[in-house]
Amino acid sequence: METLPALNSSGGKHLTFMLANEKYGLEILKVREIIGMIDITPLPQTPSFVKGVVNLRGKVIAVIDLRVKFGIEEKEYTNDTCMIIVDLDNKQMAVIVDAVCEVADIFQENVEETPSFGVKVKIDFIKGIGKLADDIVILLNIDKVLTSEELVLIDSLV
Amino acid sequence: MVDPAWEEVVESIDSLVMDAVESDSADLASVVKIHDKLIEIAAVVFDTPYAGIGEIAQKTAELAMSIVLQEAEDPAQALDVVVEATSTLQCMAREVLNDRSPAYVPIPDALGLNAEELFATREIDAEDFEEEPLGLDDTITKPMERMTETGEHLAEEIVVSSPTPAKTKDAPLPNYPQFEMGSLTSSHLDDFLSEMDELITRAESLLMTLEKAEQQSVDAIQELLGVFHTVKGVSGILKLKSIIDLAHEAEVLLEEASHLSAATINLLFNSVDVFKAYSRSLHSYRDTDNFLPVPQVEPLIAKLKEVDLVTPPKHKPKQSKAPELKPQVVASDKPAKPTTAATKPAPPKKARQTVPAPVETSQIETGKLATEKLAIEDEDRYLKSQQHGQEEVKIKTNRLDALIDAIGELVISQSMIENDPEISRITRAQTVRNISTMSKICRQLQELAMGMRMVTIQATFHTMKRMVRDLASEQDKDIDVMVSGEHTELDRNIIEAMYNPLVHIVRNAIDHGIETAAERVKKGKKEKATIYLKAYHRGGNIVIEIADDGQGLDRDKILQEAVKRGILEEDEQYPDEVIWQTIFTSGFSTAQQVTAISGRGVGLDVVKKSIARFRGIVDVSGKKDQGTIFRISLPLTLAIIDGMLVKIGAERYIIPLTHIEEFIRIAPEQIATVANQGQVIKLREQVIPVFSLQHLLRVCSTGEEHASIGVIVSWEGKRCCLLVNELLSQQQVVIKTLGDDFNKLTGISGAAILGDGRVGMILDVQNILSMVLNATGLAG
């Protein structure tokens, strides 16, 4: 089996979650906690995927809606909708997902390189595709997802 | 004799009484205002022989504060006492004005002060001040006060050099620290660096004392020796050979010395600078894995070896002794191994005993004894010298921050519990009492936590002193530094951020403010110039003053330049403050020539910006040939602000109270449109531009609401009226940052957690004002 040197951290436990009908996974080490939806205070002058900020036990953290971020059509939040609090380098962020599924062991030998979809599709935040018994999981490089784009619209005001 | 400044005191007390009479215990803002004025008065009066009056003002201010903090049992009654006390102050001030003793004016019983005690003991204190201007009283010192009283002041060239360029006198080939980490971990490096930094500070302050002292004390020299010795010891851990060699050479020199000449002290300063460079380099290695270049030590070591100890004239034998001694010292130097640093003083000691120097023996003897003990003692001694009887524990800042954060969270969740409708329905006395006890403890915890973030400004002032010393000798000027209030505490982050602005202002003072000795004599001033560094509390703010007695600001020159730049109009009459403020404009400089360090007009605007980032204000005043005063006013802490919670569209925002002038109700027909673009209203014959915050910030709207309340905000004389939908409540909020991702948001400076646990944004009024007014040209 081919080993992928750049992916040596992609093996191990992943938290999997649903967005529309796709299953995604992110390293469990990056996940701080999962909470249900709480009141979000919108931030002005931000792109639509930035839903606003929430008070997480006294910390103010930004909330990103992954559906909007990935260009999937928005839908009403349901009881299953929740926020995953992710640990980035020096801060935390919350991402809204449709539902969390499980913590799955995805071994390195079950991870395949992301197929190329042509230059038009930006996929640098996908680390690889993980294969489960009856399913595939899109493994996210969450740091890239959350930092690849400016979070403030510069042309704002007056 | 009554001090002429006393009239001002009377005036400010009069205005205070006017406010007090109109105040209402329900209107906390009015009480806060009274409190601030009282503190201001107290600060001024404390420095006069009538400090007793200050005491009363202080006490009254405390009482006013207790009303604000809702700690007073009966606010209305407490306010009555405050009002009564202000009248008392008024009476007393008038007595003083008429050259009578204020001690006979009855003091309100509720203050618990005794008039006789107050004035008897205080008068002695006042005399003490006279003799020791740098006394422990943080508020004010004499020299400074005198300066403000007579309204002296400052700088003709207001320049504006670029933020102190780093000294780039390094050797052509960068030199990097050579050391062995070996089995050492980064925590060893941390320990080393923190110890090294302390030692550096210690050495500098000792050197500065020695430099100034008429009669250098042997103790101080010995203590300095101890510091160098410890430097050698701690560097041994990392096998920093250059440092060890240098420290050793300095140590050898100091062991010999009973008196240090200016040149020697300079060499020692240079050695300390080398330590500093190494420390900086290692800091950078630790944080970024990259070394910064460090200077070569060899030339310095050679110079240290060459030092001919200048002895006071009576010790003549010493001169002939020096050359004899040198080879021995050098010899004993070689076998010395870094790791055995602690035991090292032994060989040189023996060598020296053979030297025939009768007069010196006793001193050398003491030196030796001290050296032997030092290894054990210097740490103790060092600690002792700083702790003043209080134990200190070193805590990593990130742990402290975590603790403070946790306490912040506790306080917020406590207030959420307290405000929970379910909970407020509870009537059982015991439960209610328990909850209020918990709230009290939480508040206490919060205060303690806030206190832990505070550090004194001493270290910063210390660095300034050192910088003045270096720059003054570079430019051949004789400058004294007078420091007061160095124990004033400020939030750690603010102190760090104030470092560069202070450096800048002090540099300006030396480069441009202070004249050369010859010029000073010509102007009839003292040959020795003085820079005053002062920190004190004033009305909930901390004020840092940097004053000099140099050539002051040249009003005409500044006005001319300002007109040239189109900032001011030529034929208008401007008050001084307006003119002085223009020097903070970007690119402003009256320097005729651009030199290496100044004249490019970069600088004071940067200073102003970095101060404004911490909600601080800087202003400057001065008179030609009398000196310049820069006054930086900063909030006590970054963490809390008083704000007005308002509703904008569907969202809640907080407007900092400091910027709010008043609220008005606006009917749509009162708003007039100008050229179909901007909108204005007329308020008491003044035309003020109006902006809808909902529009400005692009807040989502719920559709039906109508912004009918105008909040008049101002900053630096700029005013505008911001429309909001609703005023909700006035509250203190803890500021939370939104993180780097969002620092580009316009008009928003941060977030706060509101009583119900949701987040509210804090408006950045300065930002909004400068933006809208610049954009519309409606300024003024």
PDB file of C-alpha atoms in Angstrom, chain A residues 39 41 55, chain B residues 412 415-417 419-421 645 652 731 752-760:
ATOM      1  CA  ASP A  39     -27.668  32.504  20.664  1.00  0.00           C
ATOM      2  CA  THR A  41     -24.710  37.734  17.932  1.00  0.00           C
ATOM      3  CA  ASN A  55     -20.290  33.551  24.470  1.00  0.00           C
TER       4      ASN A  55
ATOM      5  CA  ILE B 412     -20.139  36.389  34.351  1.00  0.00           C
ATOM      6  CA  SER B 415     -24.275  37.538  37.230  1.00  0.00           C
ATOM      7  CA  MET B 416     -26.255  35.320  34.902  1.00  0.00           C
ATOM      8  CA  ILE B 417     -27.444  33.292  37.850  1.00  0.00           C
ATOM      9  CA  ASN B 419     -30.281  37.866  37.000  1.00  0.00           C
ATOM     10  CA  ASP B 420     -32.084  34.667  36.161  1.00  0.00           C
ATOM     11  CA  PRO B 421     -35.819  35.263  36.487  1.00  0.00           C
ATOM     12  CA  LEU B 645     -26.220  49.694  26.178  1.00  0.00           C
ATOM     13  CA  ARG B 652     -27.458  45.575  21.050  1.00  0.00           C
ATOM     14  CA  GLN B 731     -23.540  49.148  32.725  1.00  0.00           C
ATOM     15  CA  ALA B 752     -18.647  42.250  25.931  1.00  0.00           C
ATOM     16  CA  ILE B 753     -20.790  39.642  27.546  1.00  0.00           C
ATOM     17  CA  LEU B 754     -24.088  41.102  28.616  1.00  0.00           C
ATOM     18  CA  GLY B 755     -26.170  40.228  31.630  1.00  0.00           C
ATOM     19  CA  ASP B 756     -28.198  37.623  29.779  1.00  0.00           C
ATOM     20  CA  GLY B 757     -25.098  35.836  28.534  1.00  0.00           C
ATOM     21  CA  ARG B 758     -25.287  37.047  24.975  1.00  0.00           C
ATOM     22  CA  VAL B 759     -22.537  38.993  23.331  1.00  0.00           C
ATOM     23  CA  GLY B 760     -22.766  42.697  22.601  1.00  0.00           C
TER      24      GLY B 760
END
